[in-house]
PDB file of C-alpha atoms in Angstrom:
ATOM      1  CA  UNK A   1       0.000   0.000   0.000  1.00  0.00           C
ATOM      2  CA  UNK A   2       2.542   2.200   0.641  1.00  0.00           C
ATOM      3  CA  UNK A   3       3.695   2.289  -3.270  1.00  0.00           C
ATOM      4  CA  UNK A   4      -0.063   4.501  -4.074  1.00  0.00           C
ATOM      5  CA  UNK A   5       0.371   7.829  -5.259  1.00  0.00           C
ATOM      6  CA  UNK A   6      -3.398   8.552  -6.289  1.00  0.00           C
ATOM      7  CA  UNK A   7      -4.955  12.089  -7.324  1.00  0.00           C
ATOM      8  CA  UNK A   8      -8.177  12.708  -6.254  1.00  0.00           C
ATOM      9  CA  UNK A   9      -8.771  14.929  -8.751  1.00  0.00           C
ATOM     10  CA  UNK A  10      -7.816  12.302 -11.632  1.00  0.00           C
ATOM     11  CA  UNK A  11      -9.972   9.599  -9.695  1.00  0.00           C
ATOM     12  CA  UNK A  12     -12.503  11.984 -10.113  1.00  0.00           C
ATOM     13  CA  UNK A  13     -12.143  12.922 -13.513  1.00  0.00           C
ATOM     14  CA  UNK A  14     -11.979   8.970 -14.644  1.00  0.00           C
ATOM     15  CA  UNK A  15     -14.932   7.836 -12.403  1.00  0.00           C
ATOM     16  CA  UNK A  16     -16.696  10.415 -13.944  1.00  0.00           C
ATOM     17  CA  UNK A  17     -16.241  10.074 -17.628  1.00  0.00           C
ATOM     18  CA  UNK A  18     -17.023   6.173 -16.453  1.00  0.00           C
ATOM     19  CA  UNK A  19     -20.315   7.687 -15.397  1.00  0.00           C
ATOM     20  CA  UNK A  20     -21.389   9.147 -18.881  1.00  0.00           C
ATOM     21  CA  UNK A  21     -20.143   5.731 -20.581  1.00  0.00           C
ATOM     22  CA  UNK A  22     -22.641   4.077 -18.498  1.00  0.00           C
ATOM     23  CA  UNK A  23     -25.225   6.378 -19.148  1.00  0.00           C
ATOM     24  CA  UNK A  24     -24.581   5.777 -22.511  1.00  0.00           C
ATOM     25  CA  UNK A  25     -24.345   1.786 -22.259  1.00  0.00           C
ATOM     26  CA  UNK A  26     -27.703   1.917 -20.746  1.00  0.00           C
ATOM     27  CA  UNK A  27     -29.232   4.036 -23.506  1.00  0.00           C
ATOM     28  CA  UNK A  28     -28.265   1.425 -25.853  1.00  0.00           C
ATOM     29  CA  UNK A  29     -29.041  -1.166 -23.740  1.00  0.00           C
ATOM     30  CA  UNK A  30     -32.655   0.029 -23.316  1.00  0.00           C
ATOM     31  CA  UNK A  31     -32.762   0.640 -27.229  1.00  0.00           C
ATOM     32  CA  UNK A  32     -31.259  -2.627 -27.948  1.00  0.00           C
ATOM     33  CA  UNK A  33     -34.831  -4.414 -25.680  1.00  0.00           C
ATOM     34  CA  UNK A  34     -36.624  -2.178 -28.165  1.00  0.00           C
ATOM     35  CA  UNK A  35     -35.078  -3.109 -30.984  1.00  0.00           C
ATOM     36  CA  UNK A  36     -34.852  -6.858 -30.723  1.00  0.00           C
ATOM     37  CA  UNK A  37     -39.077  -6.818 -30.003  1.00  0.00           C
ATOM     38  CA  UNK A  38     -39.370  -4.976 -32.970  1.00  0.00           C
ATOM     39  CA  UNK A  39     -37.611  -7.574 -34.795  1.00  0.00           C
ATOM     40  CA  UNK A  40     -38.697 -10.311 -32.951  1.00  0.00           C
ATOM     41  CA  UNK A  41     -42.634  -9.116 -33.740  1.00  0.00           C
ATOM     42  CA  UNK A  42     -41.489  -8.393 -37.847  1.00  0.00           C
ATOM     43  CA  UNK A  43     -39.613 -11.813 -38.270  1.00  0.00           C
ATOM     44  CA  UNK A  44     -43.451 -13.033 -39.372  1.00  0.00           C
ATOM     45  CA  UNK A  45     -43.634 -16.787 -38.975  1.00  0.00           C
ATOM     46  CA  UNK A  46     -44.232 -19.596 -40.974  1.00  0.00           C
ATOM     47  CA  UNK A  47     -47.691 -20.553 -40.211  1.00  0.00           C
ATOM     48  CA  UNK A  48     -50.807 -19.054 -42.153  1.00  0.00           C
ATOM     49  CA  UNK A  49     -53.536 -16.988 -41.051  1.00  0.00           C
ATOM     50  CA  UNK A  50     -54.767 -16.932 -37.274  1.00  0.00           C
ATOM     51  CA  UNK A  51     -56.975 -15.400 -34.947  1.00  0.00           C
ATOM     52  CA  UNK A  52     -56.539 -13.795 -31.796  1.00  0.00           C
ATOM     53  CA  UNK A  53     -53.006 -13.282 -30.418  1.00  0.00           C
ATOM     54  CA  UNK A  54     -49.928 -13.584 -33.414  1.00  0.00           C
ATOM     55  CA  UNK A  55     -47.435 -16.190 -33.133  1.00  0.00           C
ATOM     56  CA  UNK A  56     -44.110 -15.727 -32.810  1.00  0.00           C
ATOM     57  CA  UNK A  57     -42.097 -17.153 -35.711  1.00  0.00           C
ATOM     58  CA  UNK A  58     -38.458 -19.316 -35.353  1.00  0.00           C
ATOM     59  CA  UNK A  59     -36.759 -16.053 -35.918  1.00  0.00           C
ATOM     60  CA  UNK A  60     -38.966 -14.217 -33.019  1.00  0.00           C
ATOM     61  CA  UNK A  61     -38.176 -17.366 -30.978  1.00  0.00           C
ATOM     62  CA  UNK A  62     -34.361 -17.862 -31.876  1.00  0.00           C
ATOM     63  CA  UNK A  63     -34.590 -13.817 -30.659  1.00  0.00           C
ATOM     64  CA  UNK A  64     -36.090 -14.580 -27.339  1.00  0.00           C
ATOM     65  CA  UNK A  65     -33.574 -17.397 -26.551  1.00  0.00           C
ATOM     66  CA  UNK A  66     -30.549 -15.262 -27.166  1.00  0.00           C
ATOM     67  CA  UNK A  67     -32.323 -12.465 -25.065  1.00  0.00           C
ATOM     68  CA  UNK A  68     -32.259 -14.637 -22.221  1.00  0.00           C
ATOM     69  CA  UNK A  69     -29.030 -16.333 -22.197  1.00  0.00           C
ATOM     70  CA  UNK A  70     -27.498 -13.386 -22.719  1.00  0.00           C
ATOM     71  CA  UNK A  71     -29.479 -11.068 -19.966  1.00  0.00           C
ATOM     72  CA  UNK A  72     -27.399 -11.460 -17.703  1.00  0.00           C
ATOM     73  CA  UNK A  73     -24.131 -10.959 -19.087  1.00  0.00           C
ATOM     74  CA  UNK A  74     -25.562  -7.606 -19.901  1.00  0.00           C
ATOM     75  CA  UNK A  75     -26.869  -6.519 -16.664  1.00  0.00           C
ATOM     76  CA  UNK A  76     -23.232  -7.891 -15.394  1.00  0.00           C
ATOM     77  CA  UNK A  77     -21.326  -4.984 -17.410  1.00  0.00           C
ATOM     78  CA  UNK A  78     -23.402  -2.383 -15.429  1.00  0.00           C
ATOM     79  CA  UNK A  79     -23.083  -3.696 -11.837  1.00  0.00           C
ATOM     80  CA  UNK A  80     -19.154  -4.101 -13.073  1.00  0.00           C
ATOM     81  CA  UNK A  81     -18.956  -0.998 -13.900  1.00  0.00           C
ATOM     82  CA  UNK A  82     -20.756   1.305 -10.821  1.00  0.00           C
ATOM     83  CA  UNK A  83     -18.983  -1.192  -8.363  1.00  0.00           C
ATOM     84  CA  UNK A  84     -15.647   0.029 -10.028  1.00  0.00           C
ATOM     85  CA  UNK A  85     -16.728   3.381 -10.184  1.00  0.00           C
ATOM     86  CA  UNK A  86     -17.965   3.426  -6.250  1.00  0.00           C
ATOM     87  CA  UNK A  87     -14.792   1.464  -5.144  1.00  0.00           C
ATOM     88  CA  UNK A  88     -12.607   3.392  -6.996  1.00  0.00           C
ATOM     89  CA  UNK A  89     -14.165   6.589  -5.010  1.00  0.00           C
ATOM     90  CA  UNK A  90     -14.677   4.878  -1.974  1.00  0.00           C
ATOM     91  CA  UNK A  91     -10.703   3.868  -1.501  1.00  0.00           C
ATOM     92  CA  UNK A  92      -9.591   7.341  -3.044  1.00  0.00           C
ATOM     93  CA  UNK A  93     -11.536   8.678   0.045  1.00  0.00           C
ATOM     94  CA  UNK A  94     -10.242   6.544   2.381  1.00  0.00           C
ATOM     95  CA  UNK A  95      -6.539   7.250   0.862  1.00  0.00           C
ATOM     96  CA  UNK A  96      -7.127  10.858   1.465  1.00  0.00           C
ATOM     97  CA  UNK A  97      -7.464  11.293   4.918  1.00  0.00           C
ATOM     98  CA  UNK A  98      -4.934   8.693   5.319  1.00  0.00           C
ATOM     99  CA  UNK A  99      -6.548   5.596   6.194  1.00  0.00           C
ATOM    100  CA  UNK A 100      -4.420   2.930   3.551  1.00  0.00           C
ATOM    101  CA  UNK A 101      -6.231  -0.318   5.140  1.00  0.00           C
ATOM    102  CA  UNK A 102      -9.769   0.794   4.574  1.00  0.00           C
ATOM    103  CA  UNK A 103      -8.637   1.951   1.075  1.00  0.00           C
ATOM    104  CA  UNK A 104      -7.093  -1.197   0.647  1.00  0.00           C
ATOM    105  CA  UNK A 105     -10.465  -2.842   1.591  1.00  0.00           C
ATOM    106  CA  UNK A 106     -12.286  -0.685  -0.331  1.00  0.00           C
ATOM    107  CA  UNK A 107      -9.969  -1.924  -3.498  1.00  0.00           C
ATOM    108  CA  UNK A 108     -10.022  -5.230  -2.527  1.00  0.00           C
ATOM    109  CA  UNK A 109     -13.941  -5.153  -1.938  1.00  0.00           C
ATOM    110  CA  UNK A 110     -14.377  -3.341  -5.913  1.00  0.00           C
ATOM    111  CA  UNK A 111     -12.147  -6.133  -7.065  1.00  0.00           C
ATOM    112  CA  UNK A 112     -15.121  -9.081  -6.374  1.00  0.00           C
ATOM    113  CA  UNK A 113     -17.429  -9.614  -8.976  1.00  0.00           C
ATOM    114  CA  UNK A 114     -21.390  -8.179  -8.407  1.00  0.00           C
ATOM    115  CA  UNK A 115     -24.165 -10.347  -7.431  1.00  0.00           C
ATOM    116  CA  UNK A 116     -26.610 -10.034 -10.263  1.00  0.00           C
ATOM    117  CA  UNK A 117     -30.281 -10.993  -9.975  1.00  0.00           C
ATOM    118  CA  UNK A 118     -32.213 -11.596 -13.270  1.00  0.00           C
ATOM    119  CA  UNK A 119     -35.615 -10.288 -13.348  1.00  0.00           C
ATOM    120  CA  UNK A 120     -38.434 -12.740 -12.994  1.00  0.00           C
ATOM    121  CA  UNK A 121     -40.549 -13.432 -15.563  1.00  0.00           C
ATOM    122  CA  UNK A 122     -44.160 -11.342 -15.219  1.00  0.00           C
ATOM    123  CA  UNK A 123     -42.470  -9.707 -12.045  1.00  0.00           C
ATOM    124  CA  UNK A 124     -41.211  -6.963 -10.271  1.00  0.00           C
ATOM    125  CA  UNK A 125     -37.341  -5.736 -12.086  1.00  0.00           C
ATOM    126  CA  UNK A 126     -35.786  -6.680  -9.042  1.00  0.00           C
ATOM    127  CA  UNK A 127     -36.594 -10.332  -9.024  1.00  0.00           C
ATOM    128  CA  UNK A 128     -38.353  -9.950  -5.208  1.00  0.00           C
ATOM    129  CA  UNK A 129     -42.373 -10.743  -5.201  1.00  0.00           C
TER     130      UNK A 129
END
């Protein structure tokens, strides 16, 4: 610990410009949900006419399946991200009024991958009933 030679001012200037690439990750993030149920919707499917609600087509399915495998690889690269960002803070705080083993903690504690909880189908975002 005694090797750190941080700027707060530079911590604060990276976290930040972090910040605005996650705002901007979860922009296309939320665009990418609305883009893949467009598609999913247009793929059409290969049975003929029917009444009442449309099915979805192999390509609308295929769609759905990649959706969520993938979910939570994508909600992973936000909680990555803001636990960086807040760790990265966190320990420059602690380093600044001279407290190197809770800034090491903090590091160490930024370090370990986020817990992330998949929503549950038809309920609340957080996955809690």
């Amino acid at each position: 610990m005694s090797g750190w030679d941080v700027s707060q001012s530079g911590v604060e200037s990276v976290t930040s410009l972090v910040g605005v690439a996650m705002d901007d990750v979860a922009k296309s993030v939320t665009s990418y949900g609305t883009n893949v149920t467009s598609a999913a919707g247009s793929a059409g499917t290969i049975s003929g006419t029917y009444c009442g609600v449309k099915p979805i087509g192999p390509i609308g399915a295929a769609l759905e399946l990649f959706v969520e495998k993938t979910a939570g690889d994508v909600l992973f690269l936000g909680a990555r991200a803001a636990k960086s960002v807040n760790g990265a803070r966190q320990a420059t705080a602690y380093y600044v009024v001279g407290n190197l083993e809770m800034a090491a903690n903090a590091e160490h504690t930024a370090l370990s991958a986020p817990e992330v909880k998949l929503p549950t189908p038809g309920g609340p975002q957080d996955g809690k009933k």
